[in-house]
Coordinates of C-alpha atoms in Angstrom, one line a residue:
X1 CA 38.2 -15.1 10.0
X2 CA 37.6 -11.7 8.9
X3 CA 36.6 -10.6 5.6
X4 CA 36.7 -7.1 3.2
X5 CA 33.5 -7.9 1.5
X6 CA 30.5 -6.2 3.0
X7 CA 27.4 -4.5 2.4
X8 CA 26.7 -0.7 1.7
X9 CA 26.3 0.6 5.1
X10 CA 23.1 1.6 5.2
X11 CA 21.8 -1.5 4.6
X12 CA 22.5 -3.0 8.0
X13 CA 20.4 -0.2 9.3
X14 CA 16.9 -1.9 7.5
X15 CA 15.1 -4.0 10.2
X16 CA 13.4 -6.8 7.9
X17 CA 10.0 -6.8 6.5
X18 CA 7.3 -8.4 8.4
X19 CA 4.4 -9.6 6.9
X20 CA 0.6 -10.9 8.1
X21 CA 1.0 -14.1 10.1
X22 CA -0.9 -16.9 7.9
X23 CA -1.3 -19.8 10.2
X24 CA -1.8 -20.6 14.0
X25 CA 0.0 -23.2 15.5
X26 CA -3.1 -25.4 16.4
X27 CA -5.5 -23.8 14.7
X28 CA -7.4 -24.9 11.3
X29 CA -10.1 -22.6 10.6
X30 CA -8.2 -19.3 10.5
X31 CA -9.4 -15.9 9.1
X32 CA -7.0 -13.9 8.0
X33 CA -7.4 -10.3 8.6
X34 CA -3.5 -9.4 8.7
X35 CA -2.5 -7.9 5.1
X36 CA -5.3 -6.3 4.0
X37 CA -6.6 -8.5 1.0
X38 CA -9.8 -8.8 -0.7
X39 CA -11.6 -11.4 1.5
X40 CA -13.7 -11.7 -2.4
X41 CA -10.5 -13.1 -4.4
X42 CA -9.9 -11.7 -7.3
X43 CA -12.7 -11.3 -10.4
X44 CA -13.2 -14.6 -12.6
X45 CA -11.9 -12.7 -15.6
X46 CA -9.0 -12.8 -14.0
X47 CA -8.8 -16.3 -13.4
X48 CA -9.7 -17.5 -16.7
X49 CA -6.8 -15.1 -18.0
X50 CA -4.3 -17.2 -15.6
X51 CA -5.8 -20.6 -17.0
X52 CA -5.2 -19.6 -20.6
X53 CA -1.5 -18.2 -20.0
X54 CA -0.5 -21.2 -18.7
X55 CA 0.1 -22.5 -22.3
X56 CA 2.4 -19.8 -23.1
X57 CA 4.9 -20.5 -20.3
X58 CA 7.9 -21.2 -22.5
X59 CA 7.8 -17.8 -23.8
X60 CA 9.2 -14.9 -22.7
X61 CA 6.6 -11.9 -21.1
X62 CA 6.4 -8.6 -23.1
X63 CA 8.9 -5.9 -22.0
X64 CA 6.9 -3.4 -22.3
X65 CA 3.5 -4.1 -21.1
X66 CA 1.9 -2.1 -23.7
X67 CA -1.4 -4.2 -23.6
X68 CA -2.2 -4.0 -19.5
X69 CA -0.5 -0.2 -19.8
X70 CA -3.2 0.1 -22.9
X71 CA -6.0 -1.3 -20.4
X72 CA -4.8 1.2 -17.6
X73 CA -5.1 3.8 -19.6
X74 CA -8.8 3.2 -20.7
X75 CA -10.1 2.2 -17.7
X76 CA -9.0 5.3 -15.7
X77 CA -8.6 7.8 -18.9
X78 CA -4.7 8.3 -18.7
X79 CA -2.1 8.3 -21.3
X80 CA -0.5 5.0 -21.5
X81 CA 3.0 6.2 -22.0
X82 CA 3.1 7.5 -19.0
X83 CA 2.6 4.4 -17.4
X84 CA 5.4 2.2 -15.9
X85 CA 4.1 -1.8 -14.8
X86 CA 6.2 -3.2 -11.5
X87 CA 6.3 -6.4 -9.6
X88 CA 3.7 -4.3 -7.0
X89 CA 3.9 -0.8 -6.0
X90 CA 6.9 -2.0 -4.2
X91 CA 8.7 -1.8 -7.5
X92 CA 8.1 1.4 -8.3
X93 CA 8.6 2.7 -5.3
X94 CA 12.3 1.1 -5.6
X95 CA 12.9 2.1 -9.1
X96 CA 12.1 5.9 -7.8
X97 CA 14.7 5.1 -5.2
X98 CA 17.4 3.7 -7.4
X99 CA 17.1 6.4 -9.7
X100 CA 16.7 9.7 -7.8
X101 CA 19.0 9.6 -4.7
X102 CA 21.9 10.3 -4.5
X103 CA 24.5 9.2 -2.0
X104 CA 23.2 11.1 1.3
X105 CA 19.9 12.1 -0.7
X106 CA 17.1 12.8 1.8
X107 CA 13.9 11.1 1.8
X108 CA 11.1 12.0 3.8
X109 CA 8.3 10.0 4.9
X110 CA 5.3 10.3 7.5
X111 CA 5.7 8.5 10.9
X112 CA 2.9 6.3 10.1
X113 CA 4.2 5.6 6.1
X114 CA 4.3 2.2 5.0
X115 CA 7.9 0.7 5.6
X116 CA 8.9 0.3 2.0
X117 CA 10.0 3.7 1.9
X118 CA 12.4 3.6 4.7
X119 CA 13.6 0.4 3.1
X120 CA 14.2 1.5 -0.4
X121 CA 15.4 4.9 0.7
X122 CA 18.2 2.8 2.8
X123 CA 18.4 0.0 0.5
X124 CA 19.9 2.8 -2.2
X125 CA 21.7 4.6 0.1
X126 CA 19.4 7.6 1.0
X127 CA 18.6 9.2 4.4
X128 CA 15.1 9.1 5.3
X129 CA 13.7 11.9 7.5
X130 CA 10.7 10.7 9.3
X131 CA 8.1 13.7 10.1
X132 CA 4.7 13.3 12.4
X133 CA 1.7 13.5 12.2
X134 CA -1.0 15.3 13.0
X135 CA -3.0 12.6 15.1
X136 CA -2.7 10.1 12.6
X137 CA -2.7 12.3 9.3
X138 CA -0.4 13.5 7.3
X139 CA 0.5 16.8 8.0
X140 CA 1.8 18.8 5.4
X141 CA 3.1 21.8 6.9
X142 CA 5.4 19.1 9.1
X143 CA 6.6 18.0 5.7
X144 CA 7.6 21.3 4.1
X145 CA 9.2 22.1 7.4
X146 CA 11.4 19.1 6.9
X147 CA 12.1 19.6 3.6
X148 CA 15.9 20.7 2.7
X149 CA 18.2 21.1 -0.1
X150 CA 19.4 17.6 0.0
X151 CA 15.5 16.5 -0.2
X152 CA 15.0 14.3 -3.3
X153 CA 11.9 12.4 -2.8
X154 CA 8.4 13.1 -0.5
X155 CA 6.3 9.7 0.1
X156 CA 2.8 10.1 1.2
X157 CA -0.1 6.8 1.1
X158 CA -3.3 8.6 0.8
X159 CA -5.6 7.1 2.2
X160 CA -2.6 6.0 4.1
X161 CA -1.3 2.5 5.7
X162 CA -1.9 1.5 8.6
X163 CA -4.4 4.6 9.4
X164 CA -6.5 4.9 6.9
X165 CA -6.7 8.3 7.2
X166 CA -6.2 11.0 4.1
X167 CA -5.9 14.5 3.3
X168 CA -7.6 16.2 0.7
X169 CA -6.8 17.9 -2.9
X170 CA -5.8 21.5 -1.3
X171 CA -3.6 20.4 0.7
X172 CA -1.7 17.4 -1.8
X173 CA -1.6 20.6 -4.2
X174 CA 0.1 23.0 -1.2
X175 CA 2.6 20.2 -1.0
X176 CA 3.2 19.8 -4.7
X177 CA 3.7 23.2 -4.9
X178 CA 5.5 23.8 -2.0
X179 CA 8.3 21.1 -1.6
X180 CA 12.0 22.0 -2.9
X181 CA 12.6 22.4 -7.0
X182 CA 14.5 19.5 -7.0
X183 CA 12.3 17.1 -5.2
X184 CA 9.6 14.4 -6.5
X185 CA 6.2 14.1 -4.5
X186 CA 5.1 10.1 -4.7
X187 CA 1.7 9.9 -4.4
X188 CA 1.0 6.1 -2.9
X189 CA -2.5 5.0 -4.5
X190 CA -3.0 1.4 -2.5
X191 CA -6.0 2.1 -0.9
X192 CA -7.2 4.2 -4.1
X193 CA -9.8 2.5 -5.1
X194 CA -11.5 2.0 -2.2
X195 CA -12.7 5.8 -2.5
X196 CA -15.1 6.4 -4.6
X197 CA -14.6 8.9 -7.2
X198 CA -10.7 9.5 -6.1
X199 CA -8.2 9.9 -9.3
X200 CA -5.4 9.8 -6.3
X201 CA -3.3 12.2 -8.0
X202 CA -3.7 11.0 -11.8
X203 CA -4.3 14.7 -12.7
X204 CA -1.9 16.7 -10.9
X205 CA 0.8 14.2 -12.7
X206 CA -0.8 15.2 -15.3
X207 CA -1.1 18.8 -14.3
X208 CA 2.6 19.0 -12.7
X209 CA 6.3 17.9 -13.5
X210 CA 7.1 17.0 -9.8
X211 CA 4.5 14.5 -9.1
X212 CA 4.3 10.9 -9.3
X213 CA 1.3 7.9 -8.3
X214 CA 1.6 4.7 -7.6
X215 CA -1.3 2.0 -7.8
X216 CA -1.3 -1.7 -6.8
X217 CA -3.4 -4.9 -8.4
X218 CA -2.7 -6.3 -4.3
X219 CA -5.6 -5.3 -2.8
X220 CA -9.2 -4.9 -4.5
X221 CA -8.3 -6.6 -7.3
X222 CA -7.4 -9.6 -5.1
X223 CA -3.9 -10.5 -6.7
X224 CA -1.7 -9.9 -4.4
X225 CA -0.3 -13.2 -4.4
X226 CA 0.7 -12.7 -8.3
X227 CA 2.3 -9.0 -8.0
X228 CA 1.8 -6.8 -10.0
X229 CA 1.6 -2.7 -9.6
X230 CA 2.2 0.6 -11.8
X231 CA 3.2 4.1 -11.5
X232 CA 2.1 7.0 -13.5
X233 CA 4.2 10.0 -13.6
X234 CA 5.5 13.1 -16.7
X235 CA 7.2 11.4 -19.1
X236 CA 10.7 12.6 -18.2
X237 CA 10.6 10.4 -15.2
X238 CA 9.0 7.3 -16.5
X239 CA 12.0 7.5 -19.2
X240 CA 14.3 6.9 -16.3
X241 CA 12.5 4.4 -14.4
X242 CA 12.2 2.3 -17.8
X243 CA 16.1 2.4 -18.2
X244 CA 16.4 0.8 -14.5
X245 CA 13.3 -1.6 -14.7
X246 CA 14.4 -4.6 -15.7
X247 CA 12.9 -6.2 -19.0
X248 CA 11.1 -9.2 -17.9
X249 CA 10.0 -7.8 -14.6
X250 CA 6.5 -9.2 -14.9
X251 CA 5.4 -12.7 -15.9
X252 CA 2.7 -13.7 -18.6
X253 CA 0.1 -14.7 -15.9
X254 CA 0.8 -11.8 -13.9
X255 CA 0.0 -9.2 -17.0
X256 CA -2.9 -10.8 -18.1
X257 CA -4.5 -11.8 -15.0
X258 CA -3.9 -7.9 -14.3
X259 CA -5.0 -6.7 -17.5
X260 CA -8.3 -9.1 -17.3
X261 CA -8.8 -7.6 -14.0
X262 CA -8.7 -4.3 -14.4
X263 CA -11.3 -3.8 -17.0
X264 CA -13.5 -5.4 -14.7
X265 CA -15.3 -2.4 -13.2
X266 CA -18.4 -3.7 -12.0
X267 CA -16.1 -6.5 -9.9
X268 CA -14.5 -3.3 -8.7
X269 CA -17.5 -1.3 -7.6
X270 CA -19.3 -4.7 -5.7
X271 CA -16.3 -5.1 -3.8
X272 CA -15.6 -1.2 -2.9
X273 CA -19.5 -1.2 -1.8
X274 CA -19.3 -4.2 0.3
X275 CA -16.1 -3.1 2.2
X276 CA -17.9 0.4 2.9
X277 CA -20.9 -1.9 4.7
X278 CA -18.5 -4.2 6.7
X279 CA -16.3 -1.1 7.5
X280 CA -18.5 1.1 8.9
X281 CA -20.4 -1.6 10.8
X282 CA -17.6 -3.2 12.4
X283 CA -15.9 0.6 13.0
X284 CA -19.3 1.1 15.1
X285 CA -19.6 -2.2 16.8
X286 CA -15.8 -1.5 18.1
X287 CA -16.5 2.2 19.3
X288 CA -19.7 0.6 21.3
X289 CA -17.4 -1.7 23.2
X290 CA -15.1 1.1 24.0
X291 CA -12.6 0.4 20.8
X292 CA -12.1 3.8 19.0
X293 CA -10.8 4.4 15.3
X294 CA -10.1 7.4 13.1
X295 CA -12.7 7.4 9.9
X296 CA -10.9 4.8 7.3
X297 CA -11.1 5.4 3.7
X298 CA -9.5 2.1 3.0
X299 CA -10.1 -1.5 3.4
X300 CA -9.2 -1.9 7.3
X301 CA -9.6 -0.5 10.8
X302 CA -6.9 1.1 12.9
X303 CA -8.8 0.0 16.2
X304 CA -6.9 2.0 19.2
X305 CA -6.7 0.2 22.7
X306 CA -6.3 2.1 25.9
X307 CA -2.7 0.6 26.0
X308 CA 0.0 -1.7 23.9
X309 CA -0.9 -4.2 26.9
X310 CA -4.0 -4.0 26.1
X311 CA -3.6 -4.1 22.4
X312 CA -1.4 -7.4 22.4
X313 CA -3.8 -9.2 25.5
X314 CA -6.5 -8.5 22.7
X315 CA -4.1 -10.4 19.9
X316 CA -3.1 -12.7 22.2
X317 CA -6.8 -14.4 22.4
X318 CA -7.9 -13.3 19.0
X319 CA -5.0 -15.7 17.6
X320 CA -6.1 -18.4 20.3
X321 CA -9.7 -18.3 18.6
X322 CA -8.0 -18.6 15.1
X323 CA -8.2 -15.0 14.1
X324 CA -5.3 -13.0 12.8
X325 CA -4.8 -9.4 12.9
X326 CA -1.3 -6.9 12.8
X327 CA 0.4 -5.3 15.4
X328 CA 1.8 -2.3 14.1
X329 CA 4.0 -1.1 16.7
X330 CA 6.7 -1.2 13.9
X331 CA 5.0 1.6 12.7
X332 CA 5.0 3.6 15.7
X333 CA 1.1 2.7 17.1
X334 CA 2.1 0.1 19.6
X335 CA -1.5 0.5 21.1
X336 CA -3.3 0.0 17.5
X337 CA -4.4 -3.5 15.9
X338 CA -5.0 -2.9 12.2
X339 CA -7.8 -5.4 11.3
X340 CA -8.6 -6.3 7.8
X341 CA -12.1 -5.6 6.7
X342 CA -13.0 -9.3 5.4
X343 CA -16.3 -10.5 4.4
X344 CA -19.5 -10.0 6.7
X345 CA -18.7 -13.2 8.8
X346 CA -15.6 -12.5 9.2
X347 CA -16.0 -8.9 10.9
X348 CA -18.8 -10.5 13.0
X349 CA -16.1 -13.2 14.3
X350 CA -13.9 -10.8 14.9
X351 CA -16.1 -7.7 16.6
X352 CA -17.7 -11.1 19.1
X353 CA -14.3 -12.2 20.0
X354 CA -13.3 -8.6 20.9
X355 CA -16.1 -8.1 22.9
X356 CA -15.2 -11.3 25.0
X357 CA -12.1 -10.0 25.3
X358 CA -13.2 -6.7 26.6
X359 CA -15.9 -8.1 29.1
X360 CA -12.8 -10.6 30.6
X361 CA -15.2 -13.6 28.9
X362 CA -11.3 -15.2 28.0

C-alpha cells in the first residue's frame, strides 16, 4: 500500500542521534566516561530545590523564567531580558533554526561541530555546509570562505565538542565581523565554564547585533538529566525566539534546580579546579603510553590512536573491563576515543586499562 503522507525531505537525510552507552552487558560496576557529565553530580542546593518543587507539581511552570533568567543575569552580570531559557542548549539551538532559515537557507558548521546543528539545520529544512578544520580547530578563514548569500546561520562550540580545542577573541571577532550581513554567528558555550575567566561571547552579544551564545546546566552543573539550557543574544532576536518557544517549555523542578544551581559559584569553581587536575594528569599519562591529544579546555580528552583499528580494539577491552568511552567516528575522528574526565579514580581506571591495552596485557 502506498501512501501521500510523508515527511519534509530533508529529514530523511538526519542519521539519528547517538548517545553515551550506559550499561555493559555483563558488567555491574561501570564508569561512565561517554557524555561528558560531572562525575561530582550536581551542587546540594540544587537538590534541595528539586525536593521542595515536588509539592508544586500540579501547577503549571512560569512562562517566562524570569526568576532563573534574573539569577543568570546576576551571576554572570548580563541583562536578563536578553536571556531566553530552553530544554538544553539543544533548544535554542532549534529555536534559532526554526526561526532563521529559510527554505534552502545555508548553515554552516565545522567538521568536528557537535551534530545538533546538522540536525536542526535539516530538521527545518536548511542546507548545512560543513567546512574543516585546521587540525582540529576551527578555522575561521575556512568559514568566511564558505560563507555565501544564502548563509543564514554560523555554529561554532568554543572550546568545541568532541576536541576540546578553541580559538581565541581576535579571531571570534574577525568572524563576527566578517561573515555576510544577513547571517547570525552562534556562539556554543557548553564547555564554558570549564575556562576560567571566559565570558564565551557574552560581551560581543552585547557589543554586536549578529551574535548569539548558548550555555547549558548539562555539564558542570551536573543536571543534565533534568534539561535545562539558555541563550543570550540582542534583543531583536530573543523577541523571535520567544514567539516560537513554547510556553511551558521547562518544568518547575527543572527551573529551580537550575536557578539553585547557578548561584552556586563556589560548587562551580571546586569542580572546574578538580577537572583541570584530572585532565592534565590523565592527558600526560596517555601521551607517556604513546596516546596523543590536542590541549582540552573542556571536561574530556580527544585521545588519538595510531588507527580506527586501533581506536575500537582499545574500546573493545575498555568496555570488557566495565569502562565506557565514545567513538566519535560520527564526527569525522574515526581514530579518536573522547574520554570523559571523571573523578580521580576513575581516570586512574581508565589510563591502567589503556596501558594494558597498549602493552597486549588483554
Amino acid at each position: 500500500m502506498t501512501t501521500a503522507i510523508s515527511p519534509r525531505r530533508s529529514i530523511m537525510d538526519i542519521s539519528l542521534y547517538k548517545g553515551g552507552d550506559s550499561t555493559v552487558a555483563g558488567q555491574s560496576n561501570i564508569v561512565k566516561l561517554s557524555s561528558n557529565e560531572n562525575p561530582f553530580g550536581p551542587p546540594d542546593a540544587a537538590k534541595d530545590a528539586v525536593a521542595r518543587a515536588v509539592h508544586e507539581l500540579h501547577r503549571y511552570p512560569s512562562t517566562d523564567h524570569a526568576s532563573l533568567r534574573q539569577a543568570i543575569a546576576e551571576v554572570h552580570g548580563l541583562d536578563a531580558a536578553r536571556i531566553i531559557c530552553g530544554v538544553g542548549s539543544d533548544e535554542i539551538i532549534h529555536f534559532l533554526c526554526q526561526a532563521y532559515i529559510e527554505e534552502g537557507g545555508e548553515v554552516i558548521h565545522t567538521e568536528h561541530g557537535f551534530a545538533m546543528y546538522r540536525i536542526s539545520t535539516l530538521a527545518n529544512g536548511g542546507t548545512p555546509v560543513e567546512v574543516k578544520e585546521r587540525e582540529r580547530v576551527t578555522d575561521v578563514d575556512a568559514i568566511l570562505a564558505a560563507c555565501t548569500d544564502k548563509t543564514r546561520l554560523v555554529f561554532i562550540a568554543n572550546p568545541n565538542n568532541p576536541t576540546g580545542t578553541m580559538i581565541g577573541q581576535a579571531e571570534i571577532t574577525r568572524l563576527a565581523e566578517g561573515i555576510p550581513p544577513q547571517a547570525i554567528l552562534v556562539l556554543d558555550g557548553a564547555y564554558a565554564e570549564y575556562v576560567e575567566g571566559f565570558d564565551a561571547g557574552a560581551a560581543m552579544v552585547e557589543a554586536r547585533e549578529n551574535v548569539v551564545m548558548t550555555r547549558t546546566f548539562s555539564k558542570i552543573y551536573g543536571l543534565g538529566g533534568l534539561r535545562v539550557g539558555w541563550g543570550y543574544a540582542p534583543t531583536a532576536i530573543i523577541d523571535v525566539l520567544n514567539r516560537v518557544r513554547g510556553p511551558f517549555n521547562l518544568s518547575s523542578p527543572a527551573l529551580a534546580a537550575a536557578e539553585a544551581a547557578v548561584r552556586d559559584v563556589d560548587f562551580v569553581a571546586r569542580c572546574r579546579a578538580e577537572n583541570a587536575r584530572c585532565r592534565d594528569w590523565m592527558a600526560n599519562a596517555l601521551a607517556e603510553l604513546g596516546i596523543p591529544s590536542d590541549t582540552s579546555t573542556a571536561n574530556f580528552v580527544l585521545a588519538r590512536f595510531a588507527s580506527e583499528a586501533e581506536a575500537n580494539a582499545c574500546d573493545d577491552h575498555l568496555r570488557s573491563e566495565g569502562i565506557l568511552v565514545r567513538r566519535v567516528a560520527g564526527y569525522n575522528l574515526p581514530n579518536c576515543l573522547r574520554i570523559t574526565v571523571g573523578d580521580e579514580s576513575a581516570c586512574r581506571r581508565t589510563v591502567h586499562a589503556i596501558a594494558q591495552f597498549k602493552a597486549g596485557n588483554v
